[in-house]
Structures are given as structure tokens and as C-alpha cells.
């Protein structure tokens, strides 16, 4: 699966092949399907994207899932037509299984309320910084306030002293406080889906852009699947690449247009 007799992107990794009928396809959301916005609530879902995802899911026999750092509630608010699809939210802390069953995240410790309040106070000193509460997770964003990065990182380090069972997970201009230990991640989410129909026995493919997607890339590589990085972040375990979310959307759209030839575009 690693033939280099294919077009290379500027990042040196090959472009992924068109989706095949035996794939199990896992798609990150922000920075992958959707372009980033200054605030997570401001992202725009292109009108054709949901249609293309539904069609591709049908072509893959339902073996398509969204795997995101967002909550399932947030995913469903953005992708109303995809509420029946399997999905993992909060980096795998919650899941909607193919049969509709839900896995819920753990209850947040009471101490997180105080940390959240203090984080919001800190953000007021850095216009553009965003504090996002996601169940038991707390995300500190500085995309619209790059100068707030060091202050938010220092705050996160201090917060871990009152949240001893938590860890800090880095991302693209964000640091997320989340339950630590053996808590799920995007890699375990992929493993969970691959253990059941309609994903079982298929070739796993994960498309993502962020550090949090590396867990999934490693799992997919171990299964001889396709790990597809969106963007040019280095280093990465990904072995294939698409340059940006627009290229991802075009890749998906071309696959659905080629449906009369199987799944290949």
C-alpha cells in the first residue's frame, strides 16, 4: 500500500487513492472536513458536504464514521443529515455505535467548575482567547489570540494540580484538559468501530489534521490501512496527504461522482 508511483504532494507524501469498496472510512471534522474559524461555533458546513458523506457511506455499506474532538451534540448540530451515522466525540470519550447505542463520557469532577471559571477570567485578559467546556473536557483556544498561548499553557499546568486524574492534550492552537489514565482517544475509537459490523474486516482509513489524530494514524498503519494527513504538520505517522480541507471535500465528492464504477472516482 506504500507505492510511491503516485503523485506526491508538496509535503512529500503521496496523494491517497480514491475510496475503495472495502474501506472503512473515518473522518475528522475541524481542519479536515471543515476549514477552521476563529471560534468553533463559526465554522461553515458547505451545502454539498453532507450529501456527499451520506452517499459515500451508502457506497461503503455504512462503514463511515466521524471522529472528532467536538461533542456528539455539536457534531449533530452542524451535520443534521448525518445524525444516523456512527460517530465518536470528545476524542473518543463518547461514541454513537452503528446500531445507535451511545457510549457516554465520564462525569466531570466538581473541581472542573472552578477551573472553568478561572479560565474564563484569564481569557478576559486576552481578547480572542476562547474557553470551551465539553462535558468533562476543557479546551483552551488561542487561534484568535496567539499572544495568549503561554498564559493558557501555564494555566493548564497549574490546573492539573487540582485535577490530578487529568492530562493536557495538545492540538492545533488549543490545549485540552481531559481525563487521563487509560481514557479513550481517537485510536481506541477506531479500534472500537473496527471490531463490529459494518466496519469489521475492512481496510481502515483515517483522515485528519491534528496531533490528536496521531493515535488513529498509528492504529490504521498497524492494520495496513491508509493514514491521511490534512495539511503539512510535521512530524506525523501519516503516510498519505491531502493539502487542505477543500482538497478533502473534493476527494470525497469525486468518489461519489464515480459511483457508477463501484466507488472509485
mmCIF file of N, CA and C in Angstrom, residues 130-240:
data_model
loop_
_atom_site.group_PDB
_atom_site.id
_atom_site.type_symbol
_atom_site.label_atom_id
_atom_site.label_comp_id
_atom_site.label_asym_id
_atom_site.label_seq_id
_atom_site.Cartn_x
_atom_site.Cartn_y
_atom_site.Cartn_z
ATOM 1 N N UNK A 130 -10.459 31.682 23.788
ATOM 2 C CA UNK A 130 -11.752 31.024 23.972
ATOM 3 C C UNK A 130 -11.599 29.853 24.932
ATOM 4 N N UNK A 131 -12.501 29.774 25.880
ATOM 5 C CA UNK A 131 -12.551 28.649 26.808
ATOM 6 C C UNK A 131 -13.806 27.850 26.487
ATOM 7 N N UNK A 132 -13.634 26.597 26.145
ATOM 8 C CA UNK A 132 -14.753 25.762 25.690
ATOM 9 C C UNK A 132 -14.941 24.580 26.638
ATOM 10 N N UNK A 133 -16.088 24.512 27.245
ATOM 11 C CA UNK A 133 -16.419 23.388 28.136
ATOM 12 C C UNK A 133 -17.114 22.302 27.316
ATOM 13 N N UNK A 134 -16.579 21.098 27.362
ATOM 14 C CA UNK A 134 -17.148 19.968 26.627
ATOM 15 C C UNK A 134 -17.298 18.794 27.592
ATOM 16 N N UNK A 135 -18.368 18.795 28.350
ATOM 17 C CA UNK A 135 -18.555 17.724 29.319
ATOM 18 C C UNK A 135 -17.415 17.705 30.320
ATOM 19 N N UNK A 136 -16.680 16.594 30.407
ATOM 20 C CA UNK A 136 -15.557 16.527 31.338
ATOM 21 C C UNK A 136 -14.284 17.160 30.792
ATOM 22 N N UNK A 137 -14.326 17.649 29.567
ATOM 23 C CA UNK A 137 -13.153 18.255 28.937
ATOM 24 C C UNK A 137 -13.234 19.776 28.985
ATOM 25 N N UNK A 138 -12.060 20.402 28.999
ATOM 26 C CA UNK A 138 -11.986 21.860 28.969
ATOM 27 C C UNK A 138 -10.922 22.253 27.957
ATOM 28 N N UNK A 139 -11.337 22.953 26.898
ATOM 29 C CA UNK A 139 -10.427 23.332 25.828
ATOM 30 C C UNK A 139 -10.069 24.809 25.930
ATOM 31 N N UNK A 140 -8.780 25.094 25.830
ATOM 32 C CA UNK A 140 -8.255 26.458 25.883
ATOM 33 C C UNK A 140 -7.742 26.810 24.490
ATOM 34 N N UNK A 141 -8.457 27.679 23.791
ATOM 35 C CA UNK A 141 -8.135 28.028 22.402
ATOM 36 C C UNK A 141 -7.431 29.385 22.320
ATOM 37 N N UNK A 142 -6.400 29.474 21.483
ATOM 38 C CA UNK A 142 -5.752 30.773 21.257
ATOM 39 C C UNK A 142 -5.591 31.085 19.761
ATOM 40 N N UNK A 143 -6.396 30.462 18.902
ATOM 41 C CA UNK A 143 -6.292 30.719 17.463
ATOM 42 C C UNK A 143 -6.469 32.199 17.151
ATOM 43 N N UNK A 144 -7.422 32.857 17.816
ATOM 44 C CA UNK A 144 -7.682 34.277 17.565
ATOM 45 C C UNK A 144 -6.898 35.181 18.509
ATOM 46 N N UNK A 145 -6.049 34.590 19.331
ATOM 47 C CA UNK A 145 -5.238 35.370 20.276
ATOM 48 C C UNK A 145 -3.910 34.653 20.492
ATOM 49 N N UNK A 146 -3.041 34.619 19.475
ATOM 50 C CA UNK A 146 -1.782 33.871 19.584
ATOM 51 C C UNK A 146 -0.933 34.275 20.781
ATOM 52 N N UNK A 147 -1.038 35.538 21.176
ATOM 53 C CA UNK A 147 -0.230 36.011 22.300
ATOM 54 C C UNK A 147 -0.662 35.394 23.624
ATOM 55 N N UNK A 148 -1.829 34.753 23.655
ATOM 56 C CA UNK A 148 -2.325 34.141 24.893
ATOM 57 C C UNK A 148 -1.791 32.728 25.104
ATOM 58 N N UNK A 149 -1.042 32.216 24.143
ATOM 59 C CA UNK A 149 -0.604 30.816 24.216
ATOM 60 C C UNK A 149 0.138 30.488 25.509
ATOM 61 N N UNK A 150 1.154 31.260 25.842
ATOM 62 C CA UNK A 150 1.968 30.938 27.017
ATOM 63 C C UNK A 150 1.153 31.024 28.302
ATOM 64 N N UNK A 151 0.278 32.031 28.387
ATOM 65 C CA UNK A 151 -0.541 32.182 29.591
ATOM 66 C C UNK A 151 -1.505 31.011 29.743
ATOM 67 N N UNK A 152 -2.086 30.561 28.645
ATOM 68 C CA UNK A 152 -3.023 29.443 28.711
ATOM 69 C C UNK A 152 -2.299 28.133 29.025
ATOM 70 N N UNK A 153 -1.108 27.979 28.484
ATOM 71 C CA UNK A 153 -0.334 26.776 28.795
ATOM 72 C C UNK A 153 0.054 26.746 30.270
ATOM 73 N N UNK A 154 0.467 27.886 30.793
ATOM 74 C CA UNK A 154 0.826 27.951 32.210
ATOM 75 C C UNK A 154 -0.395 27.676 33.082
ATOM 76 N N UNK A 155 -1.536 28.204 32.669
ATOM 77 C CA UNK A 155 -2.768 27.955 33.419
ATOM 78 C C UNK A 155 -3.094 26.463 33.424
ATOM 79 N N UNK A 156 -2.952 25.813 32.274
ATOM 80 C CA UNK A 156 -3.251 24.384 32.182
ATOM 81 C C UNK A 156 -2.353 23.575 33.109
ATOM 82 N N UNK A 157 -1.075 23.930 33.145
ATOM 83 C CA UNK A 157 -0.141 23.214 34.018
ATOM 84 C C UNK A 157 -0.547 23.353 35.480
ATOM 85 N N UNK A 158 -0.975 24.557 35.867
ATOM 86 C CA UNK A 158 -1.409 24.777 37.247
ATOM 87 C C UNK A 158 -2.716 24.042 37.528
ATOM 88 N N UNK A 159 -3.606 24.006 36.541
ATOM 89 C CA UNK A 159 -4.906 23.357 36.728
ATOM 90 C C UNK A 159 -4.763 21.865 36.982
ATOM 91 N N UNK A 160 -3.749 21.253 36.400
ATOM 92 C CA UNK A 160 -3.562 19.817 36.586
ATOM 93 C C UNK A 160 -3.246 19.462 38.031
ATOM 94 N N UNK A 161 -2.806 20.441 38.795
ATOM 95 C CA UNK A 161 -2.520 20.175 40.207
ATOM 96 C C UNK A 161 -3.804 20.001 41.018
ATOM 97 N N UNK A 162 -4.905 20.592 40.541
ATOM 98 C CA UNK A 162 -6.191 20.404 41.229
ATOM 99 C C UNK A 162 -7.076 19.397 40.488
ATOM 100 N N UNK A 163 -6.568 18.915 39.365
ATOM 101 C CA UNK A 163 -7.252 17.868 38.592
ATOM 102 C C UNK A 163 -6.269 16.707 38.419
ATOM 103 N N UNK A 164 -5.942 16.014 39.487
ATOM 104 C CA UNK A 164 -4.869 15.010 39.445
ATOM 105 C C UNK A 164 -5.113 13.851 38.491
ATOM 106 N N UNK A 165 -6.353 13.589 38.154
ATOM 107 C CA UNK A 165 -6.654 12.483 37.243
ATOM 108 C C UNK A 165 -6.797 12.948 35.798
ATOM 109 N N UNK A 166 -6.359 14.163 35.538
ATOM 110 C CA UNK A 166 -6.459 14.739 34.200
ATOM 111 C C UNK A 166 -5.089 14.815 33.536
ATOM 112 N N UNK A 167 -5.115 15.040 32.236
ATOM 113 C CA UNK A 167 -3.894 15.305 31.482
ATOM 114 C C UNK A 167 -4.180 16.403 30.472
ATOM 115 N N UNK A 168 -3.127 17.034 29.987
ATOM 116 C CA UNK A 168 -3.255 18.076 28.967
ATOM 117 C C UNK A 168 -2.948 17.464 27.604
ATOM 118 N N UNK A 169 -3.830 17.673 26.663
ATOM 119 C CA UNK A 169 -3.662 17.150 25.314
ATOM 120 C C UNK A 169 -3.513 18.306 24.344
ATOM 121 N N UNK A 170 -2.373 18.372 23.679
ATOM 122 C CA UNK A 170 -2.115 19.455 22.748
ATOM 123 C C UNK A 170 -2.838 19.272 21.437
ATOM 124 N N UNK A 171 -3.112 20.386 20.772
ATOM 125 C CA UNK A 171 -3.744 20.366 19.467
ATOM 126 C C UNK A 171 -3.307 21.578 18.672
ATOM 127 N N UNK A 172 -3.999 21.857 17.588
ATOM 128 C CA UNK A 172 -3.676 22.985 16.717
ATOM 129 C C UNK A 172 -4.203 24.272 17.341
ATOM 130 N N UNK A 173 -3.307 25.007 18.033
ATOM 131 C CA UNK A 173 -3.635 26.262 18.698
ATOM 132 C C UNK A 173 -4.688 26.059 19.784
ATOM 133 N N UNK A 174 -4.621 24.911 20.435
ATOM 134 C CA UNK A 174 -5.533 24.596 21.530
ATOM 135 C C UNK A 174 -4.842 23.624 22.472
ATOM 136 N N UNK A 175 -5.182 23.717 23.736
ATOM 137 C CA UNK A 175 -4.739 22.755 24.738
ATOM 138 C C UNK A 175 -5.986 22.293 25.471
ATOM 139 N N UNK A 176 -6.156 20.995 25.572
ATOM 140 C CA UNK A 176 -7.386 20.469 26.154
ATOM 141 C C UNK A 176 -7.085 19.668 27.413
ATOM 142 N N UNK A 177 -7.776 20.015 28.483
ATOM 143 C CA UNK A 177 -7.698 19.256 29.723
ATOM 144 C C UNK A 177 -8.760 18.173 29.670
ATOM 145 N N UNK A 178 -8.352 16.932 29.855
ATOM 146 C CA UNK A 178 -9.287 15.819 29.726
ATOM 147 C C UNK A 178 -8.886 14.703 30.681
ATOM 148 N N UNK A 179 -9.829 13.798 31.003
ATOM 149 C CA UNK A 179 -9.490 12.682 31.880
ATOM 150 C C UNK A 179 -8.276 11.921 31.360
ATOM 151 N N UNK A 180 -7.386 11.552 32.266
ATOM 152 C CA UNK A 180 -6.153 10.886 31.868
ATOM 153 C C UNK A 180 -6.227 9.390 32.027
ATOM 154 N N UNK A 181 -5.086 8.811 32.381
ATOM 155 C CA UNK A 181 -5.034 7.367 32.549
ATOM 156 C C UNK A 181 -5.273 6.649 31.240
ATOM 157 N N UNK A 182 -6.124 5.659 31.281
ATOM 158 C CA UNK A 182 -6.403 4.849 30.093
ATOM 159 C C UNK A 182 -7.664 5.319 29.376
ATOM 160 N N UNK A 183 -7.964 6.612 29.456
ATOM 161 C CA UNK A 183 -9.170 7.129 28.811
ATOM 162 C C UNK A 183 -9.076 6.978 27.296
ATOM 163 N N UNK A 184 -10.209 6.855 26.613
ATOM 164 C CA UNK A 184 -10.210 6.639 25.164
ATOM 165 C C UNK A 184 -9.574 7.800 24.403
ATOM 166 N N UNK A 185 -9.139 7.509 23.189
ATOM 167 C CA UNK A 185 -8.660 8.525 22.270
ATOM 168 C C UNK A 185 -9.181 8.163 20.880
ATOM 169 N N UNK A 186 -8.752 8.896 19.870
ATOM 170 C CA UNK A 186 -9.277 8.614 18.534
ATOM 171 C C UNK A 186 -8.838 7.246 18.024
ATOM 172 N N UNK A 187 -7.675 6.798 18.482
ATOM 173 C CA UNK A 187 -7.221 5.467 18.094
ATOM 174 C C UNK A 187 -8.100 4.370 18.661
ATOM 175 N N UNK A 188 -8.447 4.479 19.937
ATOM 176 C CA UNK A 188 -9.324 3.462 20.532
ATOM 177 C C UNK A 188 -10.728 3.540 19.939
ATOM 178 N N UNK A 189 -11.137 4.748 19.524
ATOM 179 C CA UNK A 189 -12.440 4.877 18.855
ATOM 180 C C UNK A 189 -12.449 4.091 17.551
ATOM 181 N N UNK A 190 -11.371 4.224 16.774
ATOM 182 C CA UNK A 190 -11.268 3.468 15.524
ATOM 183 C C UNK A 190 -11.268 1.968 15.811
ATOM 184 N N UNK A 191 -10.502 1.549 16.819
ATOM 185 C CA UNK A 191 -10.472 0.129 17.175
ATOM 186 C C UNK A 191 -11.865 -0.376 17.553
ATOM 187 N N UNK A 192 -12.600 0.435 18.307
ATOM 188 C CA UNK A 192 -13.937 0.034 18.718
ATOM 189 C C UNK A 192 -14.873 -0.162 17.542
ATOM 190 N N UNK A 193 -14.805 0.762 16.585
ATOM 191 C CA UNK A 193 -15.656 0.627 15.405
ATOM 192 C C UNK A 193 -15.236 -0.581 14.561
ATOM 193 N N UNK A 194 -13.916 -0.778 14.411
ATOM 194 C CA UNK A 194 -13.421 -1.860 13.561
ATOM 195 C C UNK A 194 -13.755 -3.242 14.115
ATOM 196 N N UNK A 195 -14.125 -3.314 15.373
ATOM 197 C CA UNK A 195 -14.452 -4.604 15.987
ATOM 198 C C UNK A 195 -15.890 -5.037 15.720
ATOM 199 N N UNK A 196 -16.649 -4.204 15.016
ATOM 200 C CA UNK A 196 -18.064 -4.527 14.807
ATOM 201 C C UNK A 196 -18.485 -4.205 13.378
ATOM 202 N N UNK A 197 -19.573 -4.840 12.954
ATOM 203 C CA UNK A 197 -20.136 -4.553 11.636
ATOM 204 C C UNK A 197 -20.705 -3.134 11.649
ATOM 205 N N UNK A 198 -20.643 -2.446 10.478
ATOM 206 C CA UNK A 198 -20.174 -2.897 9.169
ATOM 207 C C UNK A 198 -18.690 -2.632 8.914
ATOM 208 N N UNK A 199 -17.936 -2.243 9.945
ATOM 209 C CA UNK A 199 -16.526 -1.901 9.772
ATOM 210 C C UNK A 199 -15.618 -3.126 9.769
ATOM 211 N N UNK A 200 -15.990 -4.148 10.496
ATOM 212 C CA UNK A 200 -15.133 -5.318 10.686
ATOM 213 C C UNK A 200 -14.717 -5.940 9.350
ATOM 214 N N UNK A 201 -13.428 -6.277 9.235
ATOM 215 C CA UNK A 201 -12.922 -6.947 8.052
ATOM 216 C C UNK A 201 -12.564 -6.028 6.902
ATOM 217 N N UNK A 202 -12.784 -4.735 7.067
ATOM 218 C CA UNK A 202 -12.475 -3.779 6.008
ATOM 219 C C UNK A 202 -11.094 -3.145 6.217
ATOM 220 N N UNK A 203 -10.630 -2.421 5.224
ATOM 221 C CA UNK A 203 -9.364 -1.693 5.321
ATOM 222 C C UNK A 203 -9.619 -0.346 5.976
ATOM 223 N N UNK A 204 -9.028 -0.083 7.152
ATOM 224 C CA UNK A 204 -9.300 1.187 7.835
ATOM 225 C C UNK A 204 -8.564 2.355 7.187
ATOM 226 N N UNK A 205 -9.248 3.471 7.097
ATOM 227 C CA UNK A 205 -8.686 4.698 6.525
ATOM 228 C C UNK A 205 -9.060 5.846 7.449
ATOM 229 N N UNK A 206 -8.057 6.579 7.919
ATOM 230 C CA UNK A 206 -8.335 7.723 8.791
ATOM 231 C C UNK A 206 -7.781 8.979 8.144
ATOM 232 N N UNK A 207 -8.615 10.020 8.092
ATOM 233 C CA UNK A 207 -8.227 11.303 7.514
ATOM 234 C C UNK A 207 -8.328 12.359 8.605
ATOM 235 N N UNK A 208 -7.218 13.018 8.926
ATOM 236 C CA UNK A 208 -7.222 14.017 9.989
ATOM 237 C C UNK A 208 -6.036 14.948 9.891
ATOM 238 N N UNK A 209 -6.081 16.012 10.663
ATOM 239 C CA UNK A 209 -5.050 17.047 10.557
ATOM 240 C C UNK A 209 -4.258 17.287 11.832
ATOM 241 N N UNK A 210 -4.781 16.899 12.980
ATOM 242 C CA UNK A 210 -4.258 17.403 14.244
ATOM 243 C C UNK A 210 -3.404 16.372 14.978
ATOM 244 N N UNK A 211 -2.716 16.852 16.021
ATOM 245 C CA UNK A 211 -1.938 15.958 16.874
ATOM 246 C C UNK A 211 -2.802 14.845 17.456
ATOM 247 N N UNK A 212 -4.044 15.173 17.768
ATOM 248 C CA UNK A 212 -4.940 14.179 18.367
ATOM 249 C C UNK A 212 -5.293 13.057 17.400
ATOM 250 N N UNK A 213 -5.014 13.255 16.116
ATOM 251 C CA UNK A 213 -5.291 12.220 15.126
ATOM 252 C C UNK A 213 -4.164 11.200 15.017
ATOM 253 N N UNK A 214 -3.025 11.494 15.638
ATOM 254 C CA UNK A 214 -1.883 10.589 15.534
ATOM 255 C C UNK A 214 -2.175 9.219 16.143
ATOM 256 N N UNK A 215 -2.983 9.179 17.220
ATOM 257 C CA UNK A 215 -3.352 7.879 17.786
ATOM 258 C C UNK A 215 -4.046 7.017 16.736
ATOM 259 N N UNK A 216 -4.946 7.640 15.981
ATOM 260 C CA UNK A 216 -5.680 6.902 14.949
ATOM 261 C C UNK A 216 -4.764 6.512 13.794
ATOM 262 N N UNK A 217 -3.851 7.414 13.409
ATOM 263 C CA UNK A 217 -2.907 7.077 12.340
ATOM 264 C C UNK A 217 -2.118 5.818 12.697
ATOM 265 N N UNK A 218 -1.662 5.731 13.938
ATOM 266 C CA UNK A 218 -0.865 4.579 14.363
ATOM 267 C C UNK A 218 -1.671 3.286 14.292
ATOM 268 N N UNK A 219 -2.929 3.351 14.723
ATOM 269 C CA UNK A 219 -3.791 2.167 14.666
ATOM 270 C C UNK A 219 -4.014 1.731 13.226
ATOM 271 N N UNK A 220 -4.305 2.691 12.364
ATOM 272 C CA UNK A 220 -4.563 2.391 10.953
ATOM 273 C C UNK A 220 -3.314 1.810 10.288
ATOM 274 N N UNK A 221 -2.154 2.383 10.582
ATOM 275 C CA UNK A 221 -0.913 1.867 10.000
ATOM 276 C C UNK A 221 -0.658 0.424 10.425
ATOM 277 N N UNK A 222 -0.934 0.126 11.693
ATOM 278 C CA UNK A 222 -0.720 -1.233 12.196
ATOM 279 C C UNK A 222 -1.628 -2.239 11.503
ATOM 280 N N UNK A 223 -2.749 -1.756 10.983
ATOM 281 C CA UNK A 223 -3.707 -2.618 10.271
ATOM 282 C C UNK A 223 -3.484 -2.585 8.765
ATOM 283 N N UNK A 224 -2.368 -1.970 8.335
ATOM 284 C CA UNK A 224 -2.043 -1.834 6.918
ATOM 285 C C UNK A 224 -3.124 -1.078 6.160
ATOM 286 N N UNK A 225 -3.661 -0.052 6.824
ATOM 287 C CA UNK A 225 -4.651 0.800 6.188
ATOM 288 C C UNK A 225 -4.018 2.056 5.626
ATOM 289 N N UNK A 226 -4.825 3.098 5.473
ATOM 290 C CA UNK A 226 -4.360 4.356 4.898
ATOM 291 C C UNK A 226 -4.512 5.470 5.932
ATOM 292 N N UNK A 227 -3.411 6.071 6.318
ATOM 293 C CA UNK A 227 -3.419 7.213 7.243
ATOM 294 C C UNK A 227 -3.160 8.466 6.424
ATOM 295 N N UNK A 228 -4.124 9.387 6.418
ATOM 296 C CA UNK A 228 -4.075 10.546 5.519
ATOM 297 C C UNK A 228 -4.015 11.833 6.334
ATOM 298 N N UNK A 229 -2.898 12.535 6.238
ATOM 299 C CA UNK A 229 -2.726 13.814 6.923
ATOM 300 C C UNK A 229 -3.310 14.934 6.072
ATOM 301 N N UNK A 230 -4.046 15.831 6.697
ATOM 302 C CA UNK A 230 -4.550 17.023 6.018
ATOM 303 C C UNK A 230 -3.682 18.192 6.456
ATOM 304 N N UNK A 231 -3.016 18.842 5.503
ATOM 305 C CA UNK A 231 -2.106 19.931 5.836
ATOM 306 C C UNK A 231 -0.664 19.470 5.805
ATOM 307 N N UNK A 232 0.213 20.255 6.440
ATOM 308 C CA UNK A 232 1.645 19.963 6.354
ATOM 309 C C UNK A 232 2.318 19.869 7.714
ATOM 310 N N UNK A 233 1.573 19.456 8.728
ATOM 311 C CA UNK A 233 2.152 19.345 10.066
ATOM 312 C C UNK A 233 3.204 18.238 10.097
ATOM 313 N N UNK A 234 4.315 18.536 10.781
ATOM 314 C CA UNK A 234 5.404 17.561 10.921
ATOM 315 C C UNK A 234 5.870 17.541 12.368
ATOM 316 N N UNK A 235 6.329 16.385 12.857
ATOM 317 C CA UNK A 235 6.284 15.076 12.207
ATOM 318 C C UNK A 235 4.898 14.460 12.327
ATOM 319 N N UNK A 236 4.665 13.422 11.544
ATOM 320 C CA UNK A 236 3.384 12.716 11.599
ATOM 321 C C UNK A 236 3.593 11.267 11.195
ATOM 322 N N UNK A 237 2.778 10.389 11.760
ATOM 323 C CA UNK A 237 2.819 8.975 11.381
ATOM 324 C C UNK A 237 2.067 8.718 10.084
ATOM 325 N N UNK A 238 1.367 9.741 9.571
ATOM 326 C CA UNK A 238 0.576 9.567 8.348
ATOM 327 C C UNK A 238 1.476 9.232 7.162
ATOM 328 N N UNK A 239 0.946 8.451 6.258
ATOM 329 C CA UNK A 239 1.710 8.003 5.089
ATOM 330 C C UNK A 239 1.157 8.531 3.777
ATOM 331 N N UNK A 240 0.059 9.281 3.853
ATOM 332 C CA UNK A 240 -0.560 9.888 2.681
ATOM 333 C C UNK A 240 -0.961 11.304 3.067
#
